[in-house]
Coordinates of C-alpha atoms in Angstrom, one line a residue:
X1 CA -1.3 -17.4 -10.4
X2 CA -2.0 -18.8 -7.1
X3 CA -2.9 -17.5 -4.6
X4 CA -2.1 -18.0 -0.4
X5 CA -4.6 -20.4 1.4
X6 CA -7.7 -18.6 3.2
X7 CA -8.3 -18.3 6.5
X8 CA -11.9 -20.4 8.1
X9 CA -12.8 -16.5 7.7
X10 CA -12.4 -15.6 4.6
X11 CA -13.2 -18.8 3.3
X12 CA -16.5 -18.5 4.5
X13 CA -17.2 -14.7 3.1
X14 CA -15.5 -16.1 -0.2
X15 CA -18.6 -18.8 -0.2
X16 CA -20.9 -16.0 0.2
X17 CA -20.1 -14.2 -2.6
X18 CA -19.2 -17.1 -5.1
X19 CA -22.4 -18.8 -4.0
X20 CA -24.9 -16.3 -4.2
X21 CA -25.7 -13.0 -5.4
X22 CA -25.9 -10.4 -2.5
X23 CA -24.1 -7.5 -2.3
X24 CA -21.2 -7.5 0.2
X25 CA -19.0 -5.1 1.5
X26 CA -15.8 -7.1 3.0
X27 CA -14.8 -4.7 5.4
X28 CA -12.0 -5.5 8.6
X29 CA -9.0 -3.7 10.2
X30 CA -6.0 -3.0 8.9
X31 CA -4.0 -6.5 8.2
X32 CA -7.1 -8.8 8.6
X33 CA -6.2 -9.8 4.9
X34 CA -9.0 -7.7 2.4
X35 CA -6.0 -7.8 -0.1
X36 CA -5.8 -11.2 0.3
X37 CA -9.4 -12.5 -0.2
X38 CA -9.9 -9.9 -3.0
X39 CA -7.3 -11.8 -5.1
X40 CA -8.0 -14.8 -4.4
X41 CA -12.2 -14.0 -5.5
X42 CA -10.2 -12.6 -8.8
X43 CA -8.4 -15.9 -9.6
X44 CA -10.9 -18.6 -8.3
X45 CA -14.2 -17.0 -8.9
X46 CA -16.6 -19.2 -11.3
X47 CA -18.5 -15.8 -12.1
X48 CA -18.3 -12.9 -15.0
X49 CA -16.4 -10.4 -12.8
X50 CA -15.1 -7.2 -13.5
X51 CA -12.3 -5.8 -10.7
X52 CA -12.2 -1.6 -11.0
X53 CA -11.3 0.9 -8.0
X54 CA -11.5 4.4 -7.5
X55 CA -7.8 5.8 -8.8
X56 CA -5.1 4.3 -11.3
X57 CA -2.7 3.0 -8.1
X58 CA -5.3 1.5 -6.9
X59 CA -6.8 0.0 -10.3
X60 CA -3.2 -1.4 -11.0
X61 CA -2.6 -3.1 -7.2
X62 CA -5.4 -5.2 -8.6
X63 CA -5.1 -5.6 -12.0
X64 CA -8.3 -3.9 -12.7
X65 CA -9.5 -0.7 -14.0
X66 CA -11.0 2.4 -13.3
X67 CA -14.0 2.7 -12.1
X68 CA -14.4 6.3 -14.5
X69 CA -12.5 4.1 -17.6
X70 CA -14.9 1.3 -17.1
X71 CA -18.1 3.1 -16.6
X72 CA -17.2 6.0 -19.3
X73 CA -18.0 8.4 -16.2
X74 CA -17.2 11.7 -16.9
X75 CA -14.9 13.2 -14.2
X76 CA -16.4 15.5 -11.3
X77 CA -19.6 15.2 -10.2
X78 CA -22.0 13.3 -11.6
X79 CA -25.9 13.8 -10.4
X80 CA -28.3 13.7 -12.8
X81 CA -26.7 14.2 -15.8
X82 CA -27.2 11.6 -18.9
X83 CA -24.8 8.5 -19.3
X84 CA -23.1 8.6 -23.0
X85 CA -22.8 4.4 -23.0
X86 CA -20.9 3.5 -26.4
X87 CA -21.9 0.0 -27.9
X88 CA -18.9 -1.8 -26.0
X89 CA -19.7 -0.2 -22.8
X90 CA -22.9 -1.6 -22.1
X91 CA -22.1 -4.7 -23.7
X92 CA -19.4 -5.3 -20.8
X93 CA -21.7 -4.0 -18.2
X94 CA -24.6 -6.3 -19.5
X95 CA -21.9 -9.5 -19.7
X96 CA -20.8 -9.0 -15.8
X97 CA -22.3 -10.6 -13.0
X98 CA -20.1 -9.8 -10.3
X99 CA -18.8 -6.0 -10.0
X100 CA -15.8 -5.8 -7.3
X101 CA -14.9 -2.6 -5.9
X102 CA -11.8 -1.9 -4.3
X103 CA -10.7 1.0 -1.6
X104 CA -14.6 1.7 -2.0
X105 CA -14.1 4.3 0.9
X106 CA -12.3 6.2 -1.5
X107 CA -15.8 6.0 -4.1
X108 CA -18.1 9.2 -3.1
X109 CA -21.8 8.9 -2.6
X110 CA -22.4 10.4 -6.2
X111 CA -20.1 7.8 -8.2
X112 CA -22.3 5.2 -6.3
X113 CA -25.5 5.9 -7.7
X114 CA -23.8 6.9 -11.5
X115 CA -22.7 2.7 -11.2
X116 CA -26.2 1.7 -9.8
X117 CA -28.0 4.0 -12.8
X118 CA -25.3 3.0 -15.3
X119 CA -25.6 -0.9 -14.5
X120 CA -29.4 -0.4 -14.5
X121 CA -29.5 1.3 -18.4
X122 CA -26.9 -1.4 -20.0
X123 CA -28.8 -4.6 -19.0
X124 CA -32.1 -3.0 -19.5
X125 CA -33.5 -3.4 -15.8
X126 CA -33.8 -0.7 -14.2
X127 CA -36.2 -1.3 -11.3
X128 CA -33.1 -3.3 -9.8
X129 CA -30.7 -1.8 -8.2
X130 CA -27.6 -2.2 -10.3
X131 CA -29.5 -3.6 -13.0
X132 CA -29.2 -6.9 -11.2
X133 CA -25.5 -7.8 -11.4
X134 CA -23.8 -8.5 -7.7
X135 CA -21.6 -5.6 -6.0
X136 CA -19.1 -6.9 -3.9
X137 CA -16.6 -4.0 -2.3
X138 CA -13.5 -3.9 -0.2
X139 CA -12.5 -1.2 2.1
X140 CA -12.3 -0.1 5.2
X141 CA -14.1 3.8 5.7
X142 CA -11.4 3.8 9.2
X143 CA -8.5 4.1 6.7
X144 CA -9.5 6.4 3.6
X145 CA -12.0 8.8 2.9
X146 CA -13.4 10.4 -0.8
X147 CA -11.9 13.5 -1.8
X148 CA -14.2 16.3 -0.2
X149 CA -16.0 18.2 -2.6
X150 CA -16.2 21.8 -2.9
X151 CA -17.8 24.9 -3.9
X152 CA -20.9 24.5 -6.1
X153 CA -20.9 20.5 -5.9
X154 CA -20.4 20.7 -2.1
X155 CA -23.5 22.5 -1.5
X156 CA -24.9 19.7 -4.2
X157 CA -24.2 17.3 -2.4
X158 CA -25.3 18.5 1.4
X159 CA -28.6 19.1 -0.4
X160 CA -28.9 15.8 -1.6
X161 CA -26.7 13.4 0.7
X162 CA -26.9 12.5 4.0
X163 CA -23.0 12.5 3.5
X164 CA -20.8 12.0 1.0
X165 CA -19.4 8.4 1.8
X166 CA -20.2 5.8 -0.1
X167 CA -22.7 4.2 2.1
X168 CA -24.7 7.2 1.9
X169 CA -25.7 6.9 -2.0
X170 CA -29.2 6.6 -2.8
X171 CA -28.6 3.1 -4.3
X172 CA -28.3 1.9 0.1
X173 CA -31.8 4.6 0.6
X174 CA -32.8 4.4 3.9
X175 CA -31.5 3.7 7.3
X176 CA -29.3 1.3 8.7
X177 CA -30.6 -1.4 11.1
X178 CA -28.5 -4.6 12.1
X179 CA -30.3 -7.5 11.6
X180 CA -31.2 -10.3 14.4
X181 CA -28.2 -12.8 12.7
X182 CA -25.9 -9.6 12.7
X183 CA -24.2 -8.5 9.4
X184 CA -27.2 -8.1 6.9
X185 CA -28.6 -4.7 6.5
X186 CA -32.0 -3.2 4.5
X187 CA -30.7 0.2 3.7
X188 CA -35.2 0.7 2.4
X189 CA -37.5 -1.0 1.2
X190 CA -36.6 0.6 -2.4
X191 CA -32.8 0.1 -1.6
X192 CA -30.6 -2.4 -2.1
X193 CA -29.6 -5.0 0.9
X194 CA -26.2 -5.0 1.8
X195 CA -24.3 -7.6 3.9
X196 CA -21.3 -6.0 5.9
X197 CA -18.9 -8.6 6.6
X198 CA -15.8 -7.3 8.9
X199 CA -12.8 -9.5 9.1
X200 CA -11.9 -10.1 12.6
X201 CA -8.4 -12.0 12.5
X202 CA -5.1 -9.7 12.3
X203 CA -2.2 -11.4 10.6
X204 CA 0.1 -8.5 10.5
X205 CA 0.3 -7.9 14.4
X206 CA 0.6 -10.8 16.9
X207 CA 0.8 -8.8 20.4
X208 CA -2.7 -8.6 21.7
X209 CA -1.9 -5.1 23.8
X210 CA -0.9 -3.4 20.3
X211 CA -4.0 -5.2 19.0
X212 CA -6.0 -3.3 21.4
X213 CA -4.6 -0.2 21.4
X214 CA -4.7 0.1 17.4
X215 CA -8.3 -0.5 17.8
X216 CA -9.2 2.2 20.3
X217 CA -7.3 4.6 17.4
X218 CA -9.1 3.3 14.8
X219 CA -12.2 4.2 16.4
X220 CA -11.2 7.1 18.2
X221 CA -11.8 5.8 21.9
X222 CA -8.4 6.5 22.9
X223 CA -8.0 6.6 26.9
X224 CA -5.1 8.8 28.5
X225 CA -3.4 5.3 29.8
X226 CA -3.3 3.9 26.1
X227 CA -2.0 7.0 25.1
X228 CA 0.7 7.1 27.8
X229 CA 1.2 3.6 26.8
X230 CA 1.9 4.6 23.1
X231 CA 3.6 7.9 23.5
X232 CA 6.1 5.8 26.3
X233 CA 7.0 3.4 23.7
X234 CA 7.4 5.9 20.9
X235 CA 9.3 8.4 22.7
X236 CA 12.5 6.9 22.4
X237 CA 15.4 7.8 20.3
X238 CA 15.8 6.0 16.9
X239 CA 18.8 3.4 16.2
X240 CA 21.2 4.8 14.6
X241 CA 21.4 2.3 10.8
X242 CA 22.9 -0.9 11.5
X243 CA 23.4 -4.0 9.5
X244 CA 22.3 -5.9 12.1
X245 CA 18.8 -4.0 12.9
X246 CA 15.6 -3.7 10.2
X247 CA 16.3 -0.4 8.6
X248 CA 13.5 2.5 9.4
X249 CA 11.5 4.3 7.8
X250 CA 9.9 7.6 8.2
X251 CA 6.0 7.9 7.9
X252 CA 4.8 11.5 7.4
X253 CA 1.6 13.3 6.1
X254 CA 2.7 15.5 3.4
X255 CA 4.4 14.8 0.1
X256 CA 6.9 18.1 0.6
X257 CA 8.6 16.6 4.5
X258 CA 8.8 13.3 2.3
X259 CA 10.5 14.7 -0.5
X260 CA 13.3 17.0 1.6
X261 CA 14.0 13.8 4.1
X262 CA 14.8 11.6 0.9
X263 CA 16.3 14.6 -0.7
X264 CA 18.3 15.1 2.2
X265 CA 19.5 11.1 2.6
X266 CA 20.1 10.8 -0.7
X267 CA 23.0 14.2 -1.4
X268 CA 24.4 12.7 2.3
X269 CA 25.6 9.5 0.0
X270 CA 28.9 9.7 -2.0
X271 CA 29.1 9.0 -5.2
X272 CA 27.1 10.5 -8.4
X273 CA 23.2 10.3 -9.2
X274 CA 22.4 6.9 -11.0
X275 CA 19.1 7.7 -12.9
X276 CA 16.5 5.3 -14.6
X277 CA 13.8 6.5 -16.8
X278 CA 10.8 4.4 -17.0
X279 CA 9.6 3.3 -21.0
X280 CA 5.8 4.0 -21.1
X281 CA 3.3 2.7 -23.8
X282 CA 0.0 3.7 -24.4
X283 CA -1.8 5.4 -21.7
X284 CA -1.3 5.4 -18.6
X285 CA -3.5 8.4 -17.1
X286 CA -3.1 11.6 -16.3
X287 CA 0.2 13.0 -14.9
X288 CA 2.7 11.3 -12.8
X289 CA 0.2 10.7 -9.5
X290 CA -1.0 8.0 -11.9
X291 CA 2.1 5.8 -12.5
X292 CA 2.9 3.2 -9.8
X293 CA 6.6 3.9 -9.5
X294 CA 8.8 7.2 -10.5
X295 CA 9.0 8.3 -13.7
X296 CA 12.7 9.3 -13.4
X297 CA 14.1 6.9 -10.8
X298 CA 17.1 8.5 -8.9
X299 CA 19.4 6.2 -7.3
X300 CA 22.9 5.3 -5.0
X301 CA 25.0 3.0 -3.9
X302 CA 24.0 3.2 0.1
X303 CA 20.0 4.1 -0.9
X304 CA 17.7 3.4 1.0
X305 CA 14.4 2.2 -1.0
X306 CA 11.1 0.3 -0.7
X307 CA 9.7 -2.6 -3.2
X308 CA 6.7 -1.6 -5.1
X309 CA 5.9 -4.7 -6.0
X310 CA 5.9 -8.5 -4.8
X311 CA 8.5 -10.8 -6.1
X312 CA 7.1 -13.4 -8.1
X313 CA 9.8 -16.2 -6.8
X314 CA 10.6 -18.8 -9.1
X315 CA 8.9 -22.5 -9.0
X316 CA 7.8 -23.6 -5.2
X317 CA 10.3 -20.5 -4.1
X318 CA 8.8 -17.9 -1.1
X319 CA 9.0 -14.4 -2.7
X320 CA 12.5 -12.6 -1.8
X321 CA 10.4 -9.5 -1.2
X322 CA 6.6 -8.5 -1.2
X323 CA 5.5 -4.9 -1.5
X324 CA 6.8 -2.7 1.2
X325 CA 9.8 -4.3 2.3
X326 CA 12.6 -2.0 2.9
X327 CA 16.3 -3.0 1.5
X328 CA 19.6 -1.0 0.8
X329 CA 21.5 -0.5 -2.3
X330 CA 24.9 -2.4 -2.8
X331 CA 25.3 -2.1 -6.4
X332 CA 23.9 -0.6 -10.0
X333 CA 25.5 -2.2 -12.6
X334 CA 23.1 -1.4 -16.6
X335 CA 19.9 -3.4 -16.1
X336 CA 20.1 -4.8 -12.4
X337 CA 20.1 -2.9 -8.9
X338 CA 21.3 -4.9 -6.2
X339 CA 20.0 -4.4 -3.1
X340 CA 20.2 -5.7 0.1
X341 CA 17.2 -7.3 2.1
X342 CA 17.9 -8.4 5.8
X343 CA 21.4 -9.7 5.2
X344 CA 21.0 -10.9 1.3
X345 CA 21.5 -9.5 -1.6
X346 CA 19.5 -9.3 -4.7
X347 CA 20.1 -8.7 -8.5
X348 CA 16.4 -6.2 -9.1
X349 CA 15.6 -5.5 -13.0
X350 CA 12.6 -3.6 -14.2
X351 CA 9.9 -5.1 -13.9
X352 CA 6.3 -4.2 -15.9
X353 CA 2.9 -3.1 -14.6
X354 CA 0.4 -3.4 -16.9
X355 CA -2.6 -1.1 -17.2
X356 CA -6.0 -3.3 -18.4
X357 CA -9.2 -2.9 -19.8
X358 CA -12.3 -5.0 -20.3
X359 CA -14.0 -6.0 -23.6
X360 CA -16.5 -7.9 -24.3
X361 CA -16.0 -11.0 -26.6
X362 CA -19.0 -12.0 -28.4
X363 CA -18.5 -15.0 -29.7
X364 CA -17.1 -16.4 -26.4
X365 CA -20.2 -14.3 -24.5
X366 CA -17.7 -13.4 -22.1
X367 CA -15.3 -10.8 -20.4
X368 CA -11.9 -10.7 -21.5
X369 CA -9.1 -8.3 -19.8
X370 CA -6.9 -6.3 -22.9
X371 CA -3.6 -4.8 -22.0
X372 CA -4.0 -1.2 -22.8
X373 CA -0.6 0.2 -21.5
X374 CA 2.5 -0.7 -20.4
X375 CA 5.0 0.9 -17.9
X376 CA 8.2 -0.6 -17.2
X377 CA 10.6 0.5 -14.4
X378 CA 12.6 -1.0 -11.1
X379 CA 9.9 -1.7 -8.5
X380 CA 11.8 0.3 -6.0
X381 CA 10.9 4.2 -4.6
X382 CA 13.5 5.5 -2.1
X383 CA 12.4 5.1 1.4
X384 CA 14.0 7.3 3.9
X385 CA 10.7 8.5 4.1
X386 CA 7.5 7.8 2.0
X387 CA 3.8 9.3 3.1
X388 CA 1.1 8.4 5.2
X389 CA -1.2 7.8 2.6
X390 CA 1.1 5.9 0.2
X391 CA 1.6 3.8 3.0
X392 CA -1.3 2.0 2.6
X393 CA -1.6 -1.4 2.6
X394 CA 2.4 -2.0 3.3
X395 CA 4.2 -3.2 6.7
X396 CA 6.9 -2.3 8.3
X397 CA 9.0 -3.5 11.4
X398 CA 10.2 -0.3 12.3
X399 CA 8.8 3.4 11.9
X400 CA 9.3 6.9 12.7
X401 CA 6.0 8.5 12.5
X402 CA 5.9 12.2 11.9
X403 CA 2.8 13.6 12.1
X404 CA 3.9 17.1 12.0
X405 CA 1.6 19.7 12.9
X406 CA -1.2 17.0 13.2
X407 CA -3.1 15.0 11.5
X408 CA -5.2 16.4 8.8
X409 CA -7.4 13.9 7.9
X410 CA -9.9 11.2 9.6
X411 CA -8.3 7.6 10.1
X412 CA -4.3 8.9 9.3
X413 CA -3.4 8.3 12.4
X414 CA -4.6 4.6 12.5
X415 CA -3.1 3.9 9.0
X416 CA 0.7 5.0 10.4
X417 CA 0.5 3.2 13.2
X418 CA -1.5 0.0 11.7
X419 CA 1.7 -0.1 9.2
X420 CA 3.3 -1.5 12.3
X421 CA 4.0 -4.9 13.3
X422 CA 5.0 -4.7 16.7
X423 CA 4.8 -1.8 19.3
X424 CA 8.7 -2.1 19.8
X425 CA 9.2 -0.5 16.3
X426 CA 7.2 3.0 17.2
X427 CA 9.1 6.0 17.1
X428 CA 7.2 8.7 17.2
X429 CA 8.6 12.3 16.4
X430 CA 5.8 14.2 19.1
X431 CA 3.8 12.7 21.5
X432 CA 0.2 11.7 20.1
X433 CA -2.6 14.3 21.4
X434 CA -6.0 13.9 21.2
X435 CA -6.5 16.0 18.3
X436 CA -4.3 13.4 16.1
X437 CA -7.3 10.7 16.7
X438 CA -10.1 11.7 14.7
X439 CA -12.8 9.6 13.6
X440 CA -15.2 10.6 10.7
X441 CA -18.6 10.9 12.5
X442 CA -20.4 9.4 9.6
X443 CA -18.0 6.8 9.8
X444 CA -18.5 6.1 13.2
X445 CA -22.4 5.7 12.4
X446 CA -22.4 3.3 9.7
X447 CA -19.5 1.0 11.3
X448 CA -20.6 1.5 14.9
X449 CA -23.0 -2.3 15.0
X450 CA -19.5 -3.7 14.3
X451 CA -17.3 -1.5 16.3

């Protein structure tokens, strides 16, 4: 597989990793190309490396695993209880020499340290902070946040956290301090050093005022004239759909407005219900927030839909589509949907995700990935509407962003409007208030030396 050129930027935090063995977070704002780098380390790295993530989406954007599959973590919190390692587990762990983490701001304080004490019992060394093998993680804490613990564990973890972010885990002990050459930080003398590396260099925006003012929402410095400045340009009516405009898409924060706007497109259409069932084997997690497309796949002539996945082109081709792009449905004809993306049409077919897991092969001495499961259905969600949070990671030309009642959660804001390519596609259902920027405090802590 190849993989797009790197930037002098990520070329150069690419060398640091491949060439030596600190731990690095690769962090950056959104479209400064983590995605991109992060693949390319997966195909072109020399090293044992082993690419997991905190949920199955996220495990499957990146053709890794679980961080709970590959660890054999038990589920829930974690503290102090003992590590059941079978045989194969701890001959993988004590094969690896690179660990990469992705959407790390999603891994809790608590599943930090149950890595750094797992890595250190498999290979044997545990006065090293995970055990001596490399941890390199992607993120950005701006963007996503760990699920919030409650009851029992959250008074757990306020007596035994400083928070419960990732950063905070007793693997990093200590405080933060930038160093004189900027970037490396001793998080204790008994902790682990960690160099933060922030891509600088936006691809998916090109107007430096949007630039700017996705910034000052990402870290919550909003002024009343950027806002005016946003809230101008979203306040105006949206198109109505034309064949000669981008189509839109609505952004919203919870799964139920989501549902009832697609719903709503969808019975608007004439024409009956074309449905596709996806064909599953082996397993694929638990429940349907764990498979990468819809189980049950309702379609019609005149839909509206997003890709789930990039197209693979054929031989020296550019991709027909990447993740996220937006298309209409001019046909469903057995094993093909056609769909229409900016003026062409395209025959779709199902296409396969696979679900992996590592093994250790001992007569090679090395790390091997084994196809555990297999679902296979058309890379295509309906798109009237989709969430915030599954959002993530995709751009769009054009946008209606509805943030409803307001924003529930740290960094939600920044993610709708980062999805963005230019300021001209904003539509915004409500004018922004200041409650709708919020910025983690902890968050604002750890990131503020490179703020």
């Amino acid at each position: 597989m190849s993989t797009p050129p790197l930037s002098d930027e990520q070329e150069e935090v690419f060398r640091l990793i491949e060439d030596t063995n600190e731990h690095v977070f690769v962090t950056g704002r959104a479209g400064t190309g983590k995605s991109t780098l992060l693949r390319h380390l997966a195909w072109n790295t020399d090293k044992q490396i082993a690419v997991c993530a905190p949920t199955g989406v996220a495990a499957l954007n990146v053709e890794g695993q679980t961080i709970h599959s590959l660890f054999r973590l038990p589920i829930g919190l974690i503290a102090g209880s003992d590590l059941d390692q079978p045989d194969q587990t701890r001959r993988i762990l004590n094969a690896l020499d690179t660990l990469v983490i992705d959407e790390v701001s999603m891994v809790n304080a608590d599943l930090m340290d149950a890595m750094d004490r797992s890595l250190r019992q498999a290979r044997g060394r545990r006065s090293e902070p995970f055990g001596g093998a490399q941890v390199v993680m992607f993120g950005d804490p701006y963007q996503l946040a760990p699920v919030p613990p409650r009851g029992d564990e959250m008074r757990y973890v306020r007596d035994h956290y400083r928070s419960f972010w990732f950063f905070d885990a007793h693997v990093w002990a200590g405080e933060s301090d930038e160093s004189a050459d900027g970037g490396l930080i001793d998080l204790g003398r008994h902790g682990a050093k960690l160099n933060i590396r922030e891509l600088r260099d936006i691809h998916r925006q090109s107007d430096p005022t949007f630039k700017i003012l996705l910034n000052a929402v990402r870290h919550g410095v909003v002024t009343a004239d950027m806002a005016e400045v946003l809230n101008t340009a979203g306040a105006r009516r949206p198109p109505e759909p034309s064949g000669d405009e981008p189509p839109i898409i609505t952004l919203a924060t919870r799964n139920d407005i989501v549902n009832r706007i697609n719903q709503r497109h969808l019975d608007a259409l004439p024409g009956s219900v074309q449905k596709a069932r996806a064909e599953v084997s082996g397993d694929f997690g638990r429940g349907d927030a764990a498979l990468p497309a819809e189980r049950e796949l309702q379609l019609k002539v005149g839909a509206q839909v997003m890709f789930l996945r990039n197209d693979v082109g054929g031989f020296g081709e550019p991709p027909r589509w990447v993740n996220g792009t937006i298309g209409t449905v001019t046909r469903i004809a057995g094993s093909t949907v056609r769909v229409d993306v900016d003026g062409e049409e395209h025959d779709v077919e199902p296409t396969v995700w696979e679900r992996f897991r590592y093994a250790y092969d001992a007569a090679s001495k090395s790390l091997s990935r084994d196809i555990v499961a297999e679902f296979t259905q058309f890379p295509l969600r309906l798109a009237w509407a989709v969430t915030i949070h599954k959002s993530q990671g995709k751009t769009y030309e054009r946008a209606i962003v509805d943030l409803g009642s307001g924003a529930f959660a740290p960094g939600q804001t920044y993610v709708a409007l980062s999805r963005l390519t230019s300021l001209d596609g904003l539509y915004l259902t409500r004018p922004l208030r200041p409650s709708d920027i919020r910025v983690d405090p902890d968050v604002r802590r750890f990131m503020r030396p490179r703020a």
